[in-house]
C-alpha cells in the first residue's frame, strides 16, 4: 500500500513539473507567440507615404486605432486623437471599414467637409494632393490643410468622431527652447 502511495505521489510531482516546464517555455518565447497572432496590417499602406494610421470601427459608436507608424504621426488611441506633422505625406487606412456603410469625412472645426470618401464635392486644398477612395485617404499635410482640419467622423454616425490635428515641428522646438530658457523675453 505504501509503495502504491509513493508511486502516485511521484507521478503527481512529475506531471506537475512537466506542466511548469511547459509554462516557463511559453513565457520565454512571448514574442514568437505575438508575432504569429498579429496580422500584418502595414501591408495595406501604400508606399511613398511618410506615415500612416489604420482605423477600424467599434460598431457605430467609435473608433479603434489599430496601428500607426512612420514619421510625423502621433496618436492617442484611447481618445481617438491623431496628430500629423506639417510637411509630410500621410495615409489614413480605412480598408477595414465598409466604405458604403461607414464613409469617413474629415471636417473643419465648424463642421465643413474638407475631405470625404463619399462621392461629393469638397473644397480644393492647394498643394495637399488629396486622394480618397474606398480603402483610405492620402494627403500632404501642408499649412493650408493644417489650418482647416479638426475632426474625422463617419458620415452617417455623428457619434463616431475622432480628432485630427497638425503639429508643426518648428513651433514645438521653439516652445521647448523657450521652456528651457525659462520663457524670458528681453
PDB file of C-alpha atoms in Angstrom:
ATOM      1  CA  UNK A   1       0.000   0.000   0.000  1.00  0.00           C
ATOM      2  CA  UNK A   2       2.810   2.345   0.936  1.00  0.00           C
ATOM      3  CA  UNK A   3       4.592   1.657  -2.377  1.00  0.00           C
ATOM      4  CA  UNK A   4       1.443   2.498  -4.349  1.00  0.00           C
ATOM      5  CA  UNK A   5       1.042   5.753  -2.448  1.00  0.00           C
ATOM      6  CA  UNK A   6       4.677   6.722  -3.146  1.00  0.00           C
ATOM      7  CA  UNK A   7       4.189   5.823  -6.813  1.00  0.00           C
ATOM      8  CA  UNK A   8       1.060   8.028  -7.074  1.00  0.00           C
ATOM      9  CA  UNK A   9       2.838  10.932  -5.342  1.00  0.00           C
ATOM     10  CA  UNK A  10       5.864  10.554  -7.632  1.00  0.00           C
ATOM     11  CA  UNK A  11       3.659  10.548 -10.752  1.00  0.00           C
ATOM     12  CA  UNK A  12       1.843  13.633  -9.443  1.00  0.00           C
ATOM     13  CA  UNK A  13       5.102  15.567  -8.939  1.00  0.00           C
ATOM     14  CA  UNK A  14       6.459  14.519 -12.352  1.00  0.00           C
ATOM     15  CA  UNK A  15       3.259  15.699 -14.057  1.00  0.00           C
ATOM     16  CA  UNK A  16       3.360  18.938 -12.080  1.00  0.00           C
ATOM     17  CA  UNK A  17       6.987  19.630 -13.007  1.00  0.00           C
ATOM     18  CA  UNK A  18       6.239  18.960 -16.704  1.00  0.00           C
ATOM     19  CA  UNK A  19       3.373  21.448 -16.578  1.00  0.00           C
ATOM     20  CA  UNK A  20       5.636  24.112 -15.017  1.00  0.00           C
ATOM     21  CA  UNK A  21       8.363  23.443 -17.579  1.00  0.00           C
ATOM     22  CA  UNK A  22       5.871  23.885 -20.429  1.00  0.00           C
ATOM     23  CA  UNK A  23       4.546  27.129 -18.923  1.00  0.00           C
ATOM     24  CA  UNK A  24       8.089  28.514 -18.478  1.00  0.00           C
ATOM     25  CA  UNK A  25       8.948  27.674 -22.085  1.00  0.00           C
ATOM     26  CA  UNK A  26       5.868  29.574 -23.297  1.00  0.00           C
ATOM     27  CA  UNK A  27       6.814  32.573 -21.138  1.00  0.00           C
ATOM     28  CA  UNK A  28      10.343  32.615 -22.537  1.00  0.00           C
ATOM     29  CA  UNK A  29       9.081  32.935 -26.146  1.00  0.00           C
ATOM     30  CA  UNK A  30       6.250  35.514 -25.898  1.00  0.00           C
ATOM     31  CA  UNK A  31       7.415  37.475 -28.946  1.00  0.00           C
ATOM     32  CA  UNK A  32       7.215  34.383 -31.109  1.00  0.00           C
ATOM     33  CA  UNK A  33       3.632  33.869 -29.994  1.00  0.00           C
ATOM     34  CA  UNK A  34       2.727  37.569 -30.530  1.00  0.00           C
ATOM     35  CA  UNK A  35       4.298  37.628 -33.984  1.00  0.00           C
ATOM     36  CA  UNK A  36       2.178  34.694 -35.069  1.00  0.00           C
ATOM     37  CA  UNK A  37      -1.028  36.199 -33.643  1.00  0.00           C
ATOM     38  CA  UNK A  38      -0.717  39.709 -35.102  1.00  0.00           C
ATOM     39  CA  UNK A  39      -1.854  40.304 -38.680  1.00  0.00           C
ATOM     40  CA  UNK A  40       0.385  42.374 -40.921  1.00  0.00           C
ATOM     41  CA  UNK A  41      -1.778  45.467 -41.276  1.00  0.00           C
ATOM     42  CA  UNK A  42       1.022  47.571 -42.757  1.00  0.00           C
ATOM     43  CA  UNK A  43       0.639  45.615 -45.990  1.00  0.00           C
ATOM     44  CA  UNK A  44      -2.405  47.770 -46.780  1.00  0.00           C
ATOM     45  CA  UNK A  45      -0.445  51.041 -46.600  1.00  0.00           C
ATOM     46  CA  UNK A  46       0.778  52.389 -49.950  1.00  0.00           C
ATOM     47  CA  UNK A  47       4.473  53.016 -50.445  1.00  0.00           C
ATOM     48  CA  UNK A  48       5.814  56.538 -50.538  1.00  0.00           C
ATOM     49  CA  UNK A  49       3.969  57.933 -47.531  1.00  0.00           C
ATOM     50  CA  UNK A  50       5.806  59.302 -44.508  1.00  0.00           C
ATOM     51  CA  UNK A  51       3.335  57.872 -42.017  1.00  0.00           C
ATOM     52  CA  UNK A  52       0.015  56.104 -41.646  1.00  0.00           C
ATOM     53  CA  UNK A  53      -2.847  55.360 -39.282  1.00  0.00           C
ATOM     54  CA  UNK A  54      -5.086  52.310 -39.660  1.00  0.00           C
ATOM     55  CA  UNK A  55      -8.614  52.732 -38.298  1.00  0.00           C
ATOM     56  CA  UNK A  56     -11.399  50.313 -37.526  1.00  0.00           C
ATOM     57  CA  UNK A  57     -14.869  50.955 -36.204  1.00  0.00           C
ATOM     58  CA  UNK A  58     -16.315  49.954 -32.841  1.00  0.00           C
ATOM     59  CA  UNK A  59     -19.773  49.141 -34.135  1.00  0.00           C
ATOM     60  CA  UNK A  60     -21.383  52.541 -34.761  1.00  0.00           C
ATOM     61  CA  UNK A  61     -20.150  54.135 -31.564  1.00  0.00           C
ATOM     62  CA  UNK A  62     -16.484  54.960 -32.066  1.00  0.00           C
ATOM     63  CA  UNK A  63     -13.058  54.226 -33.481  1.00  0.00           C
ATOM     64  CA  UNK A  64     -10.149  51.905 -32.818  1.00  0.00           C
ATOM     65  CA  UNK A  65      -6.697  52.933 -33.917  1.00  0.00           C
ATOM     66  CA  UNK A  66      -5.278  49.564 -34.934  1.00  0.00           C
ATOM     67  CA  UNK A  67      -1.851  50.744 -35.969  1.00  0.00           C
ATOM     68  CA  UNK A  68       0.148  53.886 -36.566  1.00  0.00           C
ATOM     69  CA  UNK A  69       3.608  54.172 -37.961  1.00  0.00           C
ATOM     70  CA  UNK A  70       6.163  56.103 -39.913  1.00  0.00           C
ATOM     71  CA  UNK A  71       7.493  59.568 -39.279  1.00  0.00           C
ATOM     72  CA  UNK A  72       5.410  62.522 -38.188  1.00  0.00           C
ATOM     73  CA  UNK A  73       2.448  60.529 -36.849  1.00  0.00           C
ATOM     74  CA  UNK A  74       1.414  60.656 -33.204  1.00  0.00           C
ATOM     75  CA  UNK A  75      -1.733  59.102 -31.752  1.00  0.00           C
ATOM     76  CA  UNK A  76      -3.636  58.960 -28.500  1.00  0.00           C
ATOM     77  CA  UNK A  77      -5.553  55.793 -29.260  1.00  0.00           C
ATOM     78  CA  UNK A  78      -7.876  55.819 -26.251  1.00  0.00           C
ATOM     79  CA  UNK A  79      -9.040  59.304 -27.158  1.00  0.00           C
ATOM     80  CA  UNK A  80      -9.162  58.768 -30.956  1.00  0.00           C
ATOM     81  CA  UNK A  81      -6.704  61.627 -31.484  1.00  0.00           C
ATOM     82  CA  UNK A  82      -4.344  61.696 -34.454  1.00  0.00           C
ATOM     83  CA  UNK A  83      -1.572  64.237 -34.983  1.00  0.00           C
ATOM     84  CA  UNK A  84       0.353  64.680 -38.246  1.00  0.00           C
ATOM     85  CA  UNK A  85       3.447  66.838 -38.683  1.00  0.00           C
ATOM     86  CA  UNK A  86       3.157  69.632 -41.221  1.00  0.00           C
ATOM     87  CA  UNK A  87       5.065  68.890 -44.412  1.00  0.00           C
ATOM     88  CA  UNK A  88       4.633  65.102 -44.524  1.00  0.00           C
ATOM     89  CA  UNK A  89       2.534  62.861 -46.744  1.00  0.00           C
ATOM     90  CA  UNK A  90       0.174  60.582 -44.833  1.00  0.00           C
ATOM     91  CA  UNK A  91      -2.329  57.796 -45.345  1.00  0.00           C
ATOM     92  CA  UNK A  92      -5.456  57.183 -43.282  1.00  0.00           C
ATOM     93  CA  UNK A  93      -6.110  53.482 -43.938  1.00  0.00           C
ATOM     94  CA  UNK A  94      -9.818  52.713 -43.872  1.00  0.00           C
ATOM     95  CA  UNK A  95      -9.663  49.329 -45.595  1.00  0.00           C
ATOM     96  CA  UNK A  96     -11.160  47.603 -42.528  1.00  0.00           C
ATOM     97  CA  UNK A  97     -14.375  49.605 -42.945  1.00  0.00           C
ATOM     98  CA  UNK A  98     -17.262  49.131 -45.335  1.00  0.00           C
ATOM     99  CA  UNK A  99     -16.970  52.445 -47.173  1.00  0.00           C
ATOM    100  CA  UNK A 100     -20.595  52.263 -48.288  1.00  0.00           C
ATOM    101  CA  UNK A 101     -21.917  51.857 -44.736  1.00  0.00           C
ATOM    102  CA  UNK A 102     -19.313  53.915 -42.864  1.00  0.00           C
ATOM    103  CA  UNK A 103     -17.788  56.513 -45.206  1.00  0.00           C
ATOM    104  CA  UNK A 104     -15.345  58.845 -43.460  1.00  0.00           C
ATOM    105  CA  UNK A 105     -15.257  62.635 -43.705  1.00  0.00           C
ATOM    106  CA  UNK A 106     -12.517  64.930 -42.467  1.00  0.00           C
ATOM    107  CA  UNK A 107     -14.062  68.191 -41.297  1.00  0.00           C
ATOM    108  CA  UNK A 108     -13.139  71.629 -40.053  1.00  0.00           C
ATOM    109  CA  UNK A 109     -13.948  72.818 -36.540  1.00  0.00           C
ATOM    110  CA  UNK A 110     -17.074  74.487 -37.965  1.00  0.00           C
ATOM    111  CA  UNK A 111     -18.215  71.154 -39.461  1.00  0.00           C
ATOM    112  CA  UNK A 112     -17.415  71.870 -43.104  1.00  0.00           C
ATOM    113  CA  UNK A 113     -16.350  68.763 -45.024  1.00  0.00           C
ATOM    114  CA  UNK A 114     -12.790  69.123 -46.301  1.00  0.00           C
ATOM    115  CA  UNK A 115     -12.094  65.547 -47.449  1.00  0.00           C
ATOM    116  CA  UNK A 116     -14.586  62.726 -47.945  1.00  0.00           C
ATOM    117  CA  UNK A 117     -14.702  59.106 -49.005  1.00  0.00           C
ATOM    118  CA  UNK A 118     -18.157  59.812 -50.365  1.00  0.00           C
ATOM    119  CA  UNK A 119     -18.665  60.968 -53.921  1.00  0.00           C
ATOM    120  CA  UNK A 120     -19.397  64.585 -53.005  1.00  0.00           C
ATOM    121  CA  UNK A 121     -17.818  67.881 -53.917  1.00  0.00           C
ATOM    122  CA  UNK A 122     -15.200  69.081 -51.459  1.00  0.00           C
ATOM    123  CA  UNK A 123     -13.182  72.301 -51.435  1.00  0.00           C
ATOM    124  CA  UNK A 124      -9.811  72.424 -53.179  1.00  0.00           C
ATOM    125  CA  UNK A 125      -6.872  72.464 -50.780  1.00  0.00           C
ATOM    126  CA  UNK A 126      -3.990  73.667 -52.899  1.00  0.00           C
ATOM    127  CA  UNK A 127      -0.833  71.584 -52.605  1.00  0.00           C
ATOM    128  CA  UNK A 128      -2.367  68.935 -50.332  1.00  0.00           C
ATOM    129  CA  UNK A 129      -2.529  66.349 -53.148  1.00  0.00           C
ATOM    130  CA  UNK A 130      -5.657  64.761 -51.624  1.00  0.00           C
ATOM    131  CA  UNK A 131      -6.933  61.422 -52.883  1.00  0.00           C
ATOM    132  CA  UNK A 132      -9.726  59.429 -51.290  1.00  0.00           C
ATOM    133  CA  UNK A 133     -11.066  56.031 -52.298  1.00  0.00           C
ATOM    134  CA  UNK A 134     -12.765  53.024 -50.703  1.00  0.00           C
ATOM    135  CA  UNK A 135      -9.546  51.936 -48.961  1.00  0.00           C
ATOM    136  CA  UNK A 136      -8.369  55.203 -47.470  1.00  0.00           C
ATOM    137  CA  UNK A 137      -7.405  58.861 -47.676  1.00  0.00           C
ATOM    138  CA  UNK A 138      -3.966  60.087 -48.762  1.00  0.00           C
ATOM    139  CA  UNK A 139      -2.839  63.697 -48.348  1.00  0.00           C
ATOM    140  CA  UNK A 140       0.043  66.043 -47.770  1.00  0.00           C
ATOM    141  CA  UNK A 141      -0.322  67.949 -44.507  1.00  0.00           C
ATOM    142  CA  UNK A 142       0.569  71.408 -45.773  1.00  0.00           C
ATOM    143  CA  UNK A 143      -0.087  74.689 -43.938  1.00  0.00           C
ATOM    144  CA  UNK A 144      -3.425  75.248 -45.730  1.00  0.00           C
ATOM    145  CA  UNK A 145      -4.793  71.833 -44.731  1.00  0.00           C
ATOM    146  CA  UNK A 146      -3.305  72.151 -41.239  1.00  0.00           C
ATOM    147  CA  UNK A 147      -5.314  75.340 -40.637  1.00  0.00           C
ATOM    148  CA  UNK A 148      -8.575  73.685 -41.715  1.00  0.00           C
ATOM    149  CA  UNK A 149      -8.750  70.172 -40.268  1.00  0.00           C
ATOM    150  CA  UNK A 150     -10.237  69.347 -36.901  1.00  0.00           C
ATOM    151  CA  UNK A 151     -12.175  66.065 -36.807  1.00  0.00           C
ATOM    152  CA  UNK A 152     -12.821  62.858 -38.694  1.00  0.00           C
ATOM    153  CA  UNK A 153     -16.153  61.128 -38.456  1.00  0.00           C
ATOM    154  CA  UNK A 154     -18.359  58.521 -40.037  1.00  0.00           C
ATOM    155  CA  UNK A 155     -20.754  60.453 -42.258  1.00  0.00           C
ATOM    156  CA  UNK A 156     -23.974  58.675 -41.166  1.00  0.00           C
ATOM    157  CA  UNK A 157     -22.992  58.335 -37.487  1.00  0.00           C
ATOM    158  CA  UNK A 158     -22.162  61.656 -35.785  1.00  0.00           C
ATOM    159  CA  UNK A 159     -21.204  59.862 -32.560  1.00  0.00           C
ATOM    160  CA  UNK A 160     -18.303  58.212 -34.438  1.00  0.00           C
ATOM    161  CA  UNK A 161     -15.957  61.154 -34.155  1.00  0.00           C
ATOM    162  CA  UNK A 162     -12.214  61.397 -33.707  1.00  0.00           C
ATOM    163  CA  UNK A 163      -9.840  64.338 -33.631  1.00  0.00           C
ATOM    164  CA  UNK A 164      -7.196  65.120 -36.191  1.00  0.00           C
ATOM    165  CA  UNK A 165      -4.656  67.901 -35.830  1.00  0.00           C
ATOM    166  CA  UNK A 166      -1.498  69.200 -37.406  1.00  0.00           C
ATOM    167  CA  UNK A 167       1.721  69.509 -35.476  1.00  0.00           C
ATOM    168  CA  UNK A 168       4.341  71.996 -36.566  1.00  0.00           C
ATOM    169  CA  UNK A 169       7.757  70.641 -35.525  1.00  0.00           C
ATOM    170  CA  UNK A 170       9.408  74.073 -35.695  1.00  0.00           C
ATOM    171  CA  UNK A 171       6.811  75.588 -33.370  1.00  0.00           C
ATOM    172  CA  UNK A 172       7.269  72.713 -30.912  1.00  0.00           C
ATOM    173  CA  UNK A 173      11.040  73.161 -30.942  1.00  0.00           C
ATOM    174  CA  UNK A 174      10.649  76.895 -30.317  1.00  0.00           C
ATOM    175  CA  UNK A 175       8.270  76.225 -27.424  1.00  0.00           C
ATOM    176  CA  UNK A 176      10.657  73.653 -25.958  1.00  0.00           C
ATOM    177  CA  UNK A 177      13.606  76.054 -26.189  1.00  0.00           C
ATOM    178  CA  UNK A 178      11.531  78.848 -24.572  1.00  0.00           C
ATOM    179  CA  UNK A 179      10.677  76.483 -21.692  1.00  0.00           C
ATOM    180  CA  UNK A 180      14.314  75.530 -21.224  1.00  0.00           C
ATOM    181  CA  UNK A 181      15.335  79.216 -21.180  1.00  0.00           C
ATOM    182  CA  UNK A 182      12.589  79.949 -18.666  1.00  0.00           C
ATOM    183  CA  UNK A 183      10.358  81.684 -21.174  1.00  0.00           C
ATOM    184  CA  UNK A 184      12.017  85.062 -20.522  1.00  0.00           C
ATOM    185  CA  UNK A 185      11.863  87.853 -23.068  1.00  0.00           C
ATOM    186  CA  UNK A 186      14.174  90.809 -23.307  1.00  0.00           C
TER     187      UNK A 186
END
